[in-house]
mmCIF file of C-alpha atoms and ligand atoms in Angstrom:
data_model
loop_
_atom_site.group_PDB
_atom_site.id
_atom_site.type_symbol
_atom_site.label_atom_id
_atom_site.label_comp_id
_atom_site.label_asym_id
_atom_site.label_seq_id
_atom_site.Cartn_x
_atom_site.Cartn_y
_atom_site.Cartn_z
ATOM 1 C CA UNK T 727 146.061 135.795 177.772
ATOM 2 C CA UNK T 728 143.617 136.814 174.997
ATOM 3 C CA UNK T 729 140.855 138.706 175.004
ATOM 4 C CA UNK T 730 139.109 137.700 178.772
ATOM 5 C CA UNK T 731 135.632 135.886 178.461
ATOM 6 C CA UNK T 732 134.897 135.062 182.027
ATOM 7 C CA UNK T 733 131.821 137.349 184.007
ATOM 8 C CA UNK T 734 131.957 137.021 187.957
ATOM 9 C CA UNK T 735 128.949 137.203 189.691
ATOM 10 C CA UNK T 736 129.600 138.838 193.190
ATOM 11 C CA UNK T 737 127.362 137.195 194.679
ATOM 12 C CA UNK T 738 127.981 138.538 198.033
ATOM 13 C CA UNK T 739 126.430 140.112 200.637
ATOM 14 C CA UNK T 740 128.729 143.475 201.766
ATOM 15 C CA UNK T 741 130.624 146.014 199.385
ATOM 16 C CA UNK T 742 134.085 144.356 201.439
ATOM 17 C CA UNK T 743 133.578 140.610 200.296
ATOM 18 C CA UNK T 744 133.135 141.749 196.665
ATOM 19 C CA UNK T 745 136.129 144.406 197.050
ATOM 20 C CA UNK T 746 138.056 141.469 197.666
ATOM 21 C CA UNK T 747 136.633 139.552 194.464
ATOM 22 C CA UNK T 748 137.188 142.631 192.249
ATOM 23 C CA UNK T 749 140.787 143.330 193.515
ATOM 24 C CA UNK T 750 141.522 140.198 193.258
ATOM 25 C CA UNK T 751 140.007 138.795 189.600
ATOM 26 C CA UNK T 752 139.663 141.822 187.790
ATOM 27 C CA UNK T 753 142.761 141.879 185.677
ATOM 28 C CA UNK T 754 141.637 137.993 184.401
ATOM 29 C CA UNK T 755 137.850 138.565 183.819
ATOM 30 C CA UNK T 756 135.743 140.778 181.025
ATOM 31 C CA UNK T 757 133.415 141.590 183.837
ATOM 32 C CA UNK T 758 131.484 141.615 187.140
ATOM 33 C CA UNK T 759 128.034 141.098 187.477
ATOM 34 C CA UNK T 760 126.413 142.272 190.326
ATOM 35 C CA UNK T 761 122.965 141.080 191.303
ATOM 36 C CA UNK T 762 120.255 141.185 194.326
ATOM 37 C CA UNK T 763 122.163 139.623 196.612
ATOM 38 C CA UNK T 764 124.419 142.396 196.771
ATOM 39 C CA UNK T 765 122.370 144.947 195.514
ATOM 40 C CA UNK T 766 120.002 144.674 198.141
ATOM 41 C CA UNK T 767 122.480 145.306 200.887
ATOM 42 C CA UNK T 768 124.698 147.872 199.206
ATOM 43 C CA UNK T 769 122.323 149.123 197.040
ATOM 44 C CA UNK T 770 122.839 150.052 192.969
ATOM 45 C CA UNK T 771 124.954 152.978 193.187
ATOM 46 C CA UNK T 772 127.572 151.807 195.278
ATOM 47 C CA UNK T 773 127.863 147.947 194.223
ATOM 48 C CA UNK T 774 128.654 149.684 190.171
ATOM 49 C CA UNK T 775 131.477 152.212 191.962
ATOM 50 C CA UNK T 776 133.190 149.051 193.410
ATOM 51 C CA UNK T 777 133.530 147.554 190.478
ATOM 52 C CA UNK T 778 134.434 150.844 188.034
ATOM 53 C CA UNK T 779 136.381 152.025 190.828
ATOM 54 C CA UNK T 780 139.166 149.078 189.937
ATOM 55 C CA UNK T 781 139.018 149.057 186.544
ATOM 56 C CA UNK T 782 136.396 147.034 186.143
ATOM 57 C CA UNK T 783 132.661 146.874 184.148
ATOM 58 C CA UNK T 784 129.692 146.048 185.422
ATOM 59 C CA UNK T 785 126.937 144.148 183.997
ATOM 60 C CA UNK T 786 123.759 144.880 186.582
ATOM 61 C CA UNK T 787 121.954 141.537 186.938
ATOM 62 C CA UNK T 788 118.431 142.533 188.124
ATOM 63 C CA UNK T 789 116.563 140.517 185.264
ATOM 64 C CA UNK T 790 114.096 143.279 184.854
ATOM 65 C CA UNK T 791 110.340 141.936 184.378
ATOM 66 C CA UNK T 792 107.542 144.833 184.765
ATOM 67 C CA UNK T 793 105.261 147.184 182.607
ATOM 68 C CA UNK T 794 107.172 149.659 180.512
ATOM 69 C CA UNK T 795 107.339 152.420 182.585
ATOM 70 C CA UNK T 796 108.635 150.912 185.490
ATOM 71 C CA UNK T 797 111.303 149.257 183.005
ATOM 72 C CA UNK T 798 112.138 152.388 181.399
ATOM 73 C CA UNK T 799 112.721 154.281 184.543
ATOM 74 C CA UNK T 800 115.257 151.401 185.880
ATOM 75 C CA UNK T 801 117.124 151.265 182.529
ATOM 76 C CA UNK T 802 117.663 154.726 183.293
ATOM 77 C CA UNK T 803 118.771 154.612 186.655
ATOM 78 C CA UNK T 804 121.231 151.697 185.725
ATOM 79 C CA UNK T 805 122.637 153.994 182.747
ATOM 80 C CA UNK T 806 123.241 157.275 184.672
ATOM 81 C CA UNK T 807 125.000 154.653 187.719
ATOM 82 C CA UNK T 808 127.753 153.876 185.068
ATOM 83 C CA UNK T 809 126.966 150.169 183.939
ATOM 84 C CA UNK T 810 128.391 148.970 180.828
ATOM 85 C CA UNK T 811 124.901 146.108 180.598
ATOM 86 C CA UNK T 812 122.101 144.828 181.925
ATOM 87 C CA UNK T 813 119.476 141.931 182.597
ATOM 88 C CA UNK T 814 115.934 141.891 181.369
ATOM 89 C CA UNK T 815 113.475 139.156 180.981
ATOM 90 C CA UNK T 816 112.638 138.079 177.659
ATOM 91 C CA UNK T 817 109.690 137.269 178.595
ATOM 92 C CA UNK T 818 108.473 140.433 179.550
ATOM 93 C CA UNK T 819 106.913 140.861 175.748
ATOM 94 C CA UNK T 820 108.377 143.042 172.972
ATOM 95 C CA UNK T 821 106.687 146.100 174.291
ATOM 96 C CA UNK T 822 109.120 146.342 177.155
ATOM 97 C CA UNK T 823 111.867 144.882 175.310
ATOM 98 C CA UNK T 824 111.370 148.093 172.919
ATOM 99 C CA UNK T 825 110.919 150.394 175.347
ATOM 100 C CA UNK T 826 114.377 149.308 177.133
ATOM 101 C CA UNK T 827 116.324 149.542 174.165
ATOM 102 C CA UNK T 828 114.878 152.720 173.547
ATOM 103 C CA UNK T 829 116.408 154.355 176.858
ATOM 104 C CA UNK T 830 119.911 152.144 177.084
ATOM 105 C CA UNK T 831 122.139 154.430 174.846
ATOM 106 C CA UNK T 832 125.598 151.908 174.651
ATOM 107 C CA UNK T 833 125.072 150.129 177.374
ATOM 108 C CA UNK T 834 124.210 146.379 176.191
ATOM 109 C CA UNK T 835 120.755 144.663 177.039
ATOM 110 C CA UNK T 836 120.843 140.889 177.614
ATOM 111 C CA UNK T 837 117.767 139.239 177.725
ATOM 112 C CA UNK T 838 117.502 136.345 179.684
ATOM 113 C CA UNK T 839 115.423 133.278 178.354
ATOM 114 C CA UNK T 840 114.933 129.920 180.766
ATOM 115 C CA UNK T 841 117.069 130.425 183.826
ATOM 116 C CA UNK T 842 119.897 128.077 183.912
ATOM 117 C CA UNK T 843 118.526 126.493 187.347
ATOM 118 C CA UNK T 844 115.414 125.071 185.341
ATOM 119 C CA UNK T 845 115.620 121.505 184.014
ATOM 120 C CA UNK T 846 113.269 120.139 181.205
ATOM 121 C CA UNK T 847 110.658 118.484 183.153
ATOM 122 C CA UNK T 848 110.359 122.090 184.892
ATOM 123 C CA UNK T 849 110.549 124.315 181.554
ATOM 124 C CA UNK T 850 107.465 121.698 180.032
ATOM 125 C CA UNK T 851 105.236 122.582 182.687
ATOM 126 C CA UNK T 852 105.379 126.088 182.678
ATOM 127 C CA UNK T 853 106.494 127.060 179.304
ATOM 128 C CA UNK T 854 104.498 123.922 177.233
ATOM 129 C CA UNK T 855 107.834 123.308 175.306
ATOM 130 C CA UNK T 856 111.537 121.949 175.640
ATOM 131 C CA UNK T 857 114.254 123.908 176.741
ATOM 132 C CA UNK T 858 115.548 124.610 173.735
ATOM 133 C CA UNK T 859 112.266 125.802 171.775
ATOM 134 C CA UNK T 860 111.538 127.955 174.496
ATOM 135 C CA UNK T 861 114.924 130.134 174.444
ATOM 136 C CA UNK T 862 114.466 129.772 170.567
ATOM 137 C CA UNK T 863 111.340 131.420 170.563
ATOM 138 C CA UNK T 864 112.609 133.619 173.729
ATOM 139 C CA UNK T 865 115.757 134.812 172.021
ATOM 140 C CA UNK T 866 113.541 135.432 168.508
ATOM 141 C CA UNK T 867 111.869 138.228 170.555
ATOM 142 C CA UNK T 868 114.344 139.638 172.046
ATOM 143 C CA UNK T 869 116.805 139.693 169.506
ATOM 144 C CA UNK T 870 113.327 141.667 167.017
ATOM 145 C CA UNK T 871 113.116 143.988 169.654
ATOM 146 C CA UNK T 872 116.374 145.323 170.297
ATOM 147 C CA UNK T 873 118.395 143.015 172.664
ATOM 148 C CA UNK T 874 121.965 142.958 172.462
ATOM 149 C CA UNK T 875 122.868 139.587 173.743
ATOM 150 C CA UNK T 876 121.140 136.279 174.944
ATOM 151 C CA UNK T 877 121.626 134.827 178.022
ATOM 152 C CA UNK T 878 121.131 130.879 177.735
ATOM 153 C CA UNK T 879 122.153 128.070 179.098
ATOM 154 C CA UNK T 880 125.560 126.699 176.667
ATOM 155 C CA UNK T 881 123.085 123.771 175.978
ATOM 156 C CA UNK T 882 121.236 126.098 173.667
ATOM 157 C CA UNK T 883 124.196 128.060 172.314
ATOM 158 C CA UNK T 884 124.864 125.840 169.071
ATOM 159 C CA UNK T 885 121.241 125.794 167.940
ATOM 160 C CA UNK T 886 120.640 130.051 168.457
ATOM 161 C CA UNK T 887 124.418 130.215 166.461
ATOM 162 C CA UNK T 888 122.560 127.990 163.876
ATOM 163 C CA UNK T 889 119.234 130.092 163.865
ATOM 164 C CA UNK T 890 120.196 133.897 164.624
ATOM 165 C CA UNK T 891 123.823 133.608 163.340
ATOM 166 C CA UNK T 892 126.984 135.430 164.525
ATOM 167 C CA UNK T 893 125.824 139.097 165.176
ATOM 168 C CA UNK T 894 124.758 139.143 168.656
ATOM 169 C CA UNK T 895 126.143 138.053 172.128
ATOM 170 C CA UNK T 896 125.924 135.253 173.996
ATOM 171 C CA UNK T 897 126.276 134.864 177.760
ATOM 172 C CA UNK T 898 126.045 131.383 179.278
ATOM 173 C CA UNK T 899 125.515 131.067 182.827
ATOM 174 C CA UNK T 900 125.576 127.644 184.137
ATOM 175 C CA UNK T 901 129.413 126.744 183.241
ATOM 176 C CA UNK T 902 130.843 123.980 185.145
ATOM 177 C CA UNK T 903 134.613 123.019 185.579
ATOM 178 C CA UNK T 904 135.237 119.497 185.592
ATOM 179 C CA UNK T 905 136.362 119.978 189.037
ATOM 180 C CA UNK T 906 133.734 122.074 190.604
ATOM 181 C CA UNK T 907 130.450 120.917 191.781
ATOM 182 C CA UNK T 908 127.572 121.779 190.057
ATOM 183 C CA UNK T 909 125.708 123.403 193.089
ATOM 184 C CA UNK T 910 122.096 124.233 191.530
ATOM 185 C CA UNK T 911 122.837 124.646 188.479
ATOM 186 C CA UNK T 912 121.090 122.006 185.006
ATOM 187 C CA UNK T 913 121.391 122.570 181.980
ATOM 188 C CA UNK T 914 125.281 122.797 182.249
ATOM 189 C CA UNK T 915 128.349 123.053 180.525
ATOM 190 C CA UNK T 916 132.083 122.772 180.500
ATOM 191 C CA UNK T 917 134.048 126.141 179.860
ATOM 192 C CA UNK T 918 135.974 124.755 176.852
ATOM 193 C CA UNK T 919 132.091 123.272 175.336
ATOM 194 C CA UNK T 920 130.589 126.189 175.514
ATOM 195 C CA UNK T 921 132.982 128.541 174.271
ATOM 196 C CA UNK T 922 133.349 125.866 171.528
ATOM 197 C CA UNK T 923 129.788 125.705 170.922
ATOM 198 C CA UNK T 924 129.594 129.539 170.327
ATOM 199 C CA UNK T 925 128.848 131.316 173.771
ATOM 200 C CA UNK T 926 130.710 134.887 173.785
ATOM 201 C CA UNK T 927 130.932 135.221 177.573
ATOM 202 C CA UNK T 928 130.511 132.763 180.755
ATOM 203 C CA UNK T 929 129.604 133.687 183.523
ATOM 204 C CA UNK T 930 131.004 131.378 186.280
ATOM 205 C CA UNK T 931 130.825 131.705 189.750
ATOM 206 C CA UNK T 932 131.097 129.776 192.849
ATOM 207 C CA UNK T 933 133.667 127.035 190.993
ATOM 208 C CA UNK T 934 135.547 130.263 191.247
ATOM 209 C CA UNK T 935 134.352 132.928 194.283
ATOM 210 C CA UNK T 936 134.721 129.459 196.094
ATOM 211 C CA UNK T 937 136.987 126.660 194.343
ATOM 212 C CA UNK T 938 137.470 123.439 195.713
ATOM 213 C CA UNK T 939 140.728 123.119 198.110
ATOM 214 C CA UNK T 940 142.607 120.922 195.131
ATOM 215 C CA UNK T 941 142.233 123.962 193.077
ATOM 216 C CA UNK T 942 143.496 126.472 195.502
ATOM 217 C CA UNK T 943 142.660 130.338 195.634
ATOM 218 C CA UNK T 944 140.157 132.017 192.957
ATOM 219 C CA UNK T 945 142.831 133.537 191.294
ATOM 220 C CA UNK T 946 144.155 129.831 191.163
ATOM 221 C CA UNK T 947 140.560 128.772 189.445
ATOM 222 C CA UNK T 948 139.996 131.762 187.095
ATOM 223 C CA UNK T 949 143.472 130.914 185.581
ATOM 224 C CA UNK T 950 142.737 127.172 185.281
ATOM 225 C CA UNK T 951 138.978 128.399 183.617
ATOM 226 C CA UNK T 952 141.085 130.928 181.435
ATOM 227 C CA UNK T 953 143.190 128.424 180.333
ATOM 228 C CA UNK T 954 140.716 126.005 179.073
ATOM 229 C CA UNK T 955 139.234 128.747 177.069
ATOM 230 C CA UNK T 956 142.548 129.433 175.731
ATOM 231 C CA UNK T 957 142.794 125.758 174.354
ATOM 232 C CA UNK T 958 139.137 125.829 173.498
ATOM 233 C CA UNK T 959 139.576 128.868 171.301
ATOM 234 C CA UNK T 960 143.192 127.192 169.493
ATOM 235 C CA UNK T 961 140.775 123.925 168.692
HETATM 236 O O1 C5P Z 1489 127.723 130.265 191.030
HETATM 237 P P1 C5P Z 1489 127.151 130.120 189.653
HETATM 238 O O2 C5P Z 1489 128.203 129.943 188.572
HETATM 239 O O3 C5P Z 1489 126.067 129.064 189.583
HETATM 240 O O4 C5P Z 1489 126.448 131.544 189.384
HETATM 241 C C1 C5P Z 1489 125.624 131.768 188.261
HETATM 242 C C2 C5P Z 1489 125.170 133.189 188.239
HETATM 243 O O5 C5P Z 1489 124.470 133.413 187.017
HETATM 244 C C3 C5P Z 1489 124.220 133.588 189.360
HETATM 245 O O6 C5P Z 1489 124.513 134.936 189.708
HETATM 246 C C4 C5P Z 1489 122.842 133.495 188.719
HETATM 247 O O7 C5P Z 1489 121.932 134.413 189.269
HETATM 248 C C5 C5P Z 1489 123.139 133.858 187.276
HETATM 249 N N1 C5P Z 1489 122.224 133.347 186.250
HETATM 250 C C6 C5P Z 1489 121.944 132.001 186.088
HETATM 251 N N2 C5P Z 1489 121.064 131.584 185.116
HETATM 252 C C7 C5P Z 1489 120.506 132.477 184.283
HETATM 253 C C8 C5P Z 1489 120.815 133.841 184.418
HETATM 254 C C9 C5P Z 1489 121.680 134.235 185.410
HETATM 255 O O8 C5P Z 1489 122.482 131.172 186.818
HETATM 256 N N3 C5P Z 1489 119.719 132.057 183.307
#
C-alpha cells in the first residue's frame, strides 16, 4: 500500500464504538477525524487519546466559527490535547483565520468552504453564487490568511488545483463508492475521481464505518476504497 489517503470520521457516540473503528482501520487510513458527535459525549481530551493512543492522528472536526478570541483560545486547547489538525470555517473572515494560524504551531488548519451536504440551489440562496465560485472565493481567503488545507467538495478540487496550484492540501469530504449509498451527502465523488482530480485526502465514512453486506466488514471496504486509489494514482 502507498502512502494512506483515507480520513475516518468516528462518527460515534461512546469512546468504545470508535475504539473499535481505530483498532480496527488504523493501520489502512492517514487519519481519524473526530467531530461533535463524539466530542460531545466523550469530550476533546479523551476522543484525541483514543486515537494517539493506537497509533493514530487526529484531525479535530469542530469547524470553528466565532470572534477571535474565542477561536484563539480553542486552537489552543486543541494544540496542547495532541491533534495533528483542525476545522475552521472559512467563512469566519480573515481576522479569525489570522488569528488561528497565529496560535496553531504544526498542527494543520483546514478551512472548510460550502459543506458537502449543500447542493446548488441551496449554496445560491444563501451565498448569491454557484458552488464552485463560492469555495473559490472561500478558499482565496483562507489560503491569504494562513490555512493549510481546503476542505471542498471533489467537485471543486480541479478548478482550486487550476487557481491556487499544488502547494496546499486538499480534503474532500463527500466521497462515494460506487457501491455505497450516498446517505446525505451532494456534491459527490468517486474515490478514484477525486484523487484523480487533485484532492490530497478523503474523508469517507459511513460507505466504510457501515458498508453494505456485499462488501463485508470495514476493514473489507477501506481495502476496496484503498485500492481504487491505488489504481487512481497508477492512471
Ligand atoms: O459518512 P460520510 O462519508 O458522509 O461522512 C462525512 C464526514 O465529513 C462527516 O463527519 C461530516 O461532518 C464531514 N464533512 C462533510 N462536509 C464538509 C466538511 C465535513 O461531510 N464540507
Amino acid at each position: 500500500m502507498g502512502t494512506p489517503r483515507v480520513i475516518i470520521p468516528l462518527d460515534v457516540s461512546s469512546a468504545e464504538a470508535a475504539l473499535k473503528l481505530v483498532v480496527t482501520l488504523a493501520p489502512h487510513v492517514d487519519s481519524f477525524k473526530v467531530g461533535l458527535q463524539l466530542t460531545g459525549r466523550i469530550g476533546l481530551p479523551v476522543a484525541v487519546k483514543i486515537v494517539r493512543d493506537h497509533g493514530g492522528k487526529c484531525l479535530v472536526d469542530h469547524k470553528l466559527h466565532d470572534i477571535p478570541n474565542t477561536v484563539v483560545e480553542a486552537v489552543q486547547a486543541i494544540v496542547d490535547h495532541g491533534a495533528s489538525a483542525f476545522t475552521i470555517h472559512a467563512s469566519a473572515g480573515p481576522e479569525v483565520l489570522q488569528a488561528a494560524a497565529k496560535v496553531k504551531g504544526n498542527v494543520k488548519m483546514y478551512a472548510v468552504t460550502v459543506l458537502t451536504s449543500m447542493d446548488t440551489m441551496e449554496c445560491l440562496m444563501l451565498y448569491k453564487d454557484s458552488p464552485e465560485m463560492t469555495v473559490r472565493h472561500l478558499a482565496e481567503v483562507a489560503l491569504a490568511a494562513g490555512a493549510d488545507g481546503i476542505i471542498c467538495s471533489p467537485k471543486e478540487v480541479a478548478l482550486l488545483r487550476q487557481t491556487f496550484g499544488l502547494n496546499f492540501l486538499i480534503i474532500t469530504p463527500g466521497v462515494r463508492p460506487s457501491w455505497a449509498s450516498t446517505d446525505d451527502q451532494s456534491r459527490i465523488m468517486t474515490p478514484g475521481d477525486a484523487i484523480k482530480a487533485g484532492a490530497d485526502f478523503l474523508v469517507v465514512g459511513r460507505p466504510i464505518t457501515q458498508p453494505p453486506t456485499a462488501i463485508g466488514s470495514s476493514l473489507d471496504a477501506v481495502q476496496c476504497v484503498n485500492e481504487e486509489i491505488r489504481l487512481a494514482l497508477e492512471t
